GROMACS .gro file of N, CA and C in nm:
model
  174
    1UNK      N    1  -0.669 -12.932   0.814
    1UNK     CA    2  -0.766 -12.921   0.706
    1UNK      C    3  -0.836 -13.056   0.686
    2UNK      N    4  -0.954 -13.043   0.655
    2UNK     CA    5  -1.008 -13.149   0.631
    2UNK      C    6  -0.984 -13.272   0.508
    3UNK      N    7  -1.053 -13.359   0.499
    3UNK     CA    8  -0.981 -13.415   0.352
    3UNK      C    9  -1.108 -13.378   0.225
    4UNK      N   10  -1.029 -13.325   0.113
    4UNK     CA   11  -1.113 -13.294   0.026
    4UNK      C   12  -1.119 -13.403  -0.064
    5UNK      N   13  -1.228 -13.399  -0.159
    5UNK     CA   14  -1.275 -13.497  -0.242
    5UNK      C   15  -1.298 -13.431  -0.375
    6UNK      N   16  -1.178 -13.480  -0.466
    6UNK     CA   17  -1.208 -13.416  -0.610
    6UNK      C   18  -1.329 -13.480  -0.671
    7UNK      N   19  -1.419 -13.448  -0.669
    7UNK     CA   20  -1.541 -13.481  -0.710
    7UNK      C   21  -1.581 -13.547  -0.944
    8UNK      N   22  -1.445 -13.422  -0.973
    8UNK     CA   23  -1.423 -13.482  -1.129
    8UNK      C   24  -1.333 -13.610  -1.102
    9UNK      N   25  -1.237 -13.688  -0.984
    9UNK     CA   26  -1.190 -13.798  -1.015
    9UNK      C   27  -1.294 -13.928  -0.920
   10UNK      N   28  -1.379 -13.880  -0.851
   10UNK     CA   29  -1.469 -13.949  -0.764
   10UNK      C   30  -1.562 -14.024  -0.861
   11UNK      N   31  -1.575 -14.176  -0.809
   11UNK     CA   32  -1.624 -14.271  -0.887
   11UNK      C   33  -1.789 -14.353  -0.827
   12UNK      N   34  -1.788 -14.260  -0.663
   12UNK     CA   35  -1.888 -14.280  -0.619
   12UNK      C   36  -1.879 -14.462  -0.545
   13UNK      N   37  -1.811 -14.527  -0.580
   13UNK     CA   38  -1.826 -14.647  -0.503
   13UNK      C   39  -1.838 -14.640  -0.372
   14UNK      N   40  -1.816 -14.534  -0.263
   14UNK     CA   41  -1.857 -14.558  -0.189
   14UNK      C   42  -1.751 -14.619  -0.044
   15UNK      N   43  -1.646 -14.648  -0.049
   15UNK     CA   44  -1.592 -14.725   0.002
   15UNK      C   45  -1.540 -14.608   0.123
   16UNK      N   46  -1.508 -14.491   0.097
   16UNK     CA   47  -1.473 -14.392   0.208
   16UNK      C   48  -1.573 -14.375   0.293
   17UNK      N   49  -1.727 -14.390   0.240
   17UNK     CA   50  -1.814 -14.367   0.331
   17UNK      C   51  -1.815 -14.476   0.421
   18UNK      N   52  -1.763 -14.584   0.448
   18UNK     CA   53  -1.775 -14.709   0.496
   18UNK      C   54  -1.687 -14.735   0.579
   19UNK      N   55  -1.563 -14.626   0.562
   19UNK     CA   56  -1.443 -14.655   0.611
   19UNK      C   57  -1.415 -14.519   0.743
   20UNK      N   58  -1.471 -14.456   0.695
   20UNK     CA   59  -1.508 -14.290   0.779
   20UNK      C   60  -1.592 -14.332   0.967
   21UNK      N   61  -1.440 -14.340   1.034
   21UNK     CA   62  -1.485 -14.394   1.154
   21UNK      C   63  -1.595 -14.242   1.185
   22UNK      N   64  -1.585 -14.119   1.197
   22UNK     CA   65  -1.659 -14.003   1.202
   22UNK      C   66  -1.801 -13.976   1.138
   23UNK      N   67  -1.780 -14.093   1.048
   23UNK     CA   68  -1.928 -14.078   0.967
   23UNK      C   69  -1.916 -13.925   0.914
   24UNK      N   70  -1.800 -13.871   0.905
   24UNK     CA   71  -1.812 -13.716   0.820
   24UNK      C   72  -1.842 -13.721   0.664
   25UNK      N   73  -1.841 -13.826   0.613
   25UNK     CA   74  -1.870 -13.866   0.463
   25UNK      C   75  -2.005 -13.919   0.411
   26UNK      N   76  -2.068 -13.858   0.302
   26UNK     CA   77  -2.194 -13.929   0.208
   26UNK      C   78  -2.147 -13.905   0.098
   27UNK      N   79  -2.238 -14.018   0.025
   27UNK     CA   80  -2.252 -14.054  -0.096
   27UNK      C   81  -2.364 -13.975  -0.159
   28UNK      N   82  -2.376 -13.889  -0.201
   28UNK     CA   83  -2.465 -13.791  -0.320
   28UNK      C   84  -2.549 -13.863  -0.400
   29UNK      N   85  -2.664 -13.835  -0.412
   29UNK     CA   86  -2.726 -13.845  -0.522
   29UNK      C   87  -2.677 -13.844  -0.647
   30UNK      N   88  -2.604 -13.770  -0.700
   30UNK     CA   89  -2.558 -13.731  -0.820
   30UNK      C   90  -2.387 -13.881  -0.870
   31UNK      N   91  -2.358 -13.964  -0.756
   31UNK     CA   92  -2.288 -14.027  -0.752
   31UNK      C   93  -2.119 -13.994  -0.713
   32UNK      N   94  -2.141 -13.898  -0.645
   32UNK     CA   95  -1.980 -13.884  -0.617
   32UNK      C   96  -1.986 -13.863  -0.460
   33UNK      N   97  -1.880 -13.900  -0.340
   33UNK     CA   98  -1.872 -13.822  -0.219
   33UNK      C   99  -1.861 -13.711  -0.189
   34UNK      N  100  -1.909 -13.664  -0.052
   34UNK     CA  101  -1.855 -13.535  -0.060
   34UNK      C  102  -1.855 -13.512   0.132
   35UNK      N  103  -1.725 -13.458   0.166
   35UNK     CA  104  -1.682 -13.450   0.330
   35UNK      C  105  -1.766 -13.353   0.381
   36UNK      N  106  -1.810 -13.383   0.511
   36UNK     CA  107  -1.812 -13.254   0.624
   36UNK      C  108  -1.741 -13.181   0.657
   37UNK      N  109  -1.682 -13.082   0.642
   37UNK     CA  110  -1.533 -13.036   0.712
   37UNK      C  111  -1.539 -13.009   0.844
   38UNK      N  112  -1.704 -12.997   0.884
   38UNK     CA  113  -1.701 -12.972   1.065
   38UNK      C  114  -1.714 -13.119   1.158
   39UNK      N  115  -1.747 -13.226   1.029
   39UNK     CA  116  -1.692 -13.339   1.140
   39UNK      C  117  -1.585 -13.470   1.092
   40UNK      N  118  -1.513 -13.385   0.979
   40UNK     CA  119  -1.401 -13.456   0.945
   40UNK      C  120  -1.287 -13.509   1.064
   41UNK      N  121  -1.213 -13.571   1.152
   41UNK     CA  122  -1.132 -13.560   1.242
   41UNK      C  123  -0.972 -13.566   1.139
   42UNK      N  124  -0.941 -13.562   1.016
   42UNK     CA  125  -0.819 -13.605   0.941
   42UNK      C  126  -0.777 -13.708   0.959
   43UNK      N  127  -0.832 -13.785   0.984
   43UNK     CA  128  -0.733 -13.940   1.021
   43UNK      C  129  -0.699 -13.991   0.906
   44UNK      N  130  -0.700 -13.937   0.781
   44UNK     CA  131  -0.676 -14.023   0.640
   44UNK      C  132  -0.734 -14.150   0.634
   45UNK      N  133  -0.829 -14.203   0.715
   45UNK     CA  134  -0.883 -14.328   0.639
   45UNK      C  135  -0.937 -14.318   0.487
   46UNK      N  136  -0.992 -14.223   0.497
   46UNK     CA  137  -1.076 -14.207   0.348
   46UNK      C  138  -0.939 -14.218   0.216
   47UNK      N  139  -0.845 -14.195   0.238
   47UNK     CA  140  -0.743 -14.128   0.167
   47UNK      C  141  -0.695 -14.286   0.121
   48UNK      N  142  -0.653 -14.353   0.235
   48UNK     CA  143  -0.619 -14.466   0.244
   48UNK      C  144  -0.720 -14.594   0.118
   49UNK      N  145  -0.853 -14.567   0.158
   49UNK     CA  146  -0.950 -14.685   0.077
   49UNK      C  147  -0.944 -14.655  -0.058
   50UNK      N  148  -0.961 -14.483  -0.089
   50UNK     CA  149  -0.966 -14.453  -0.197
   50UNK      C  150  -0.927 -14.510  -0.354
   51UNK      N  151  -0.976 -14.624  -0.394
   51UNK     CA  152  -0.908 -14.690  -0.553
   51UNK      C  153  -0.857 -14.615  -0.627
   52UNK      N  154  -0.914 -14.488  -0.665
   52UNK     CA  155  -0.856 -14.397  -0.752
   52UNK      C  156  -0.771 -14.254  -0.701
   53UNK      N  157  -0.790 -14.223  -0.569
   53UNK     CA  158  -0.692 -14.148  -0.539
   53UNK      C  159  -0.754 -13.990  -0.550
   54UNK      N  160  -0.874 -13.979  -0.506
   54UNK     CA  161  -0.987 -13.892  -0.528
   54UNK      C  162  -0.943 -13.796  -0.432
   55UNK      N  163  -0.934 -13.882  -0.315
   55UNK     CA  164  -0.911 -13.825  -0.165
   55UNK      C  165  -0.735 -13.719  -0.118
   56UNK      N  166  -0.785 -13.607  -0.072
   56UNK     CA  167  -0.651 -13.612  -0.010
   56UNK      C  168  -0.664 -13.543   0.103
   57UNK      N  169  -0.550 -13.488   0.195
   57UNK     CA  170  -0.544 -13.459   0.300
   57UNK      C  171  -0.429 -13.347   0.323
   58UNK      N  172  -0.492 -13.185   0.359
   58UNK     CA  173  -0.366 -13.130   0.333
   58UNK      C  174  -0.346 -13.052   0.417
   0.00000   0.00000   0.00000
């Protein structure tokens, strides 16, 4: 499964998109991330940068 992004604990900084060797991640207009699931690979990086713990992997 891909990694999902609770979007009510997402703070928008940005730091998963930066860290996302797949580039499966953007930053929204509206200020929160949000994954690709068709080019997520799961490697938990995103999970890993995450400050608040937005990210998970299941």
């Amino acid at each position: 499964m891909p990694a999902i992004i609770d979007e009510n604990e997402c703070t928008g900084c940005g730091l998963c998109v930066d860290e996302c060797p797949a580039e499966a991640i953007t930053l929204l207009d509206i200020g929160v991330s949000r994954v690709d699931p068709a080019e997520c690979t799961e490697c938990g990086a995103c999970v890993d940068v995450c400050p608040v713990a937005a990210i998970t992997l299941e």
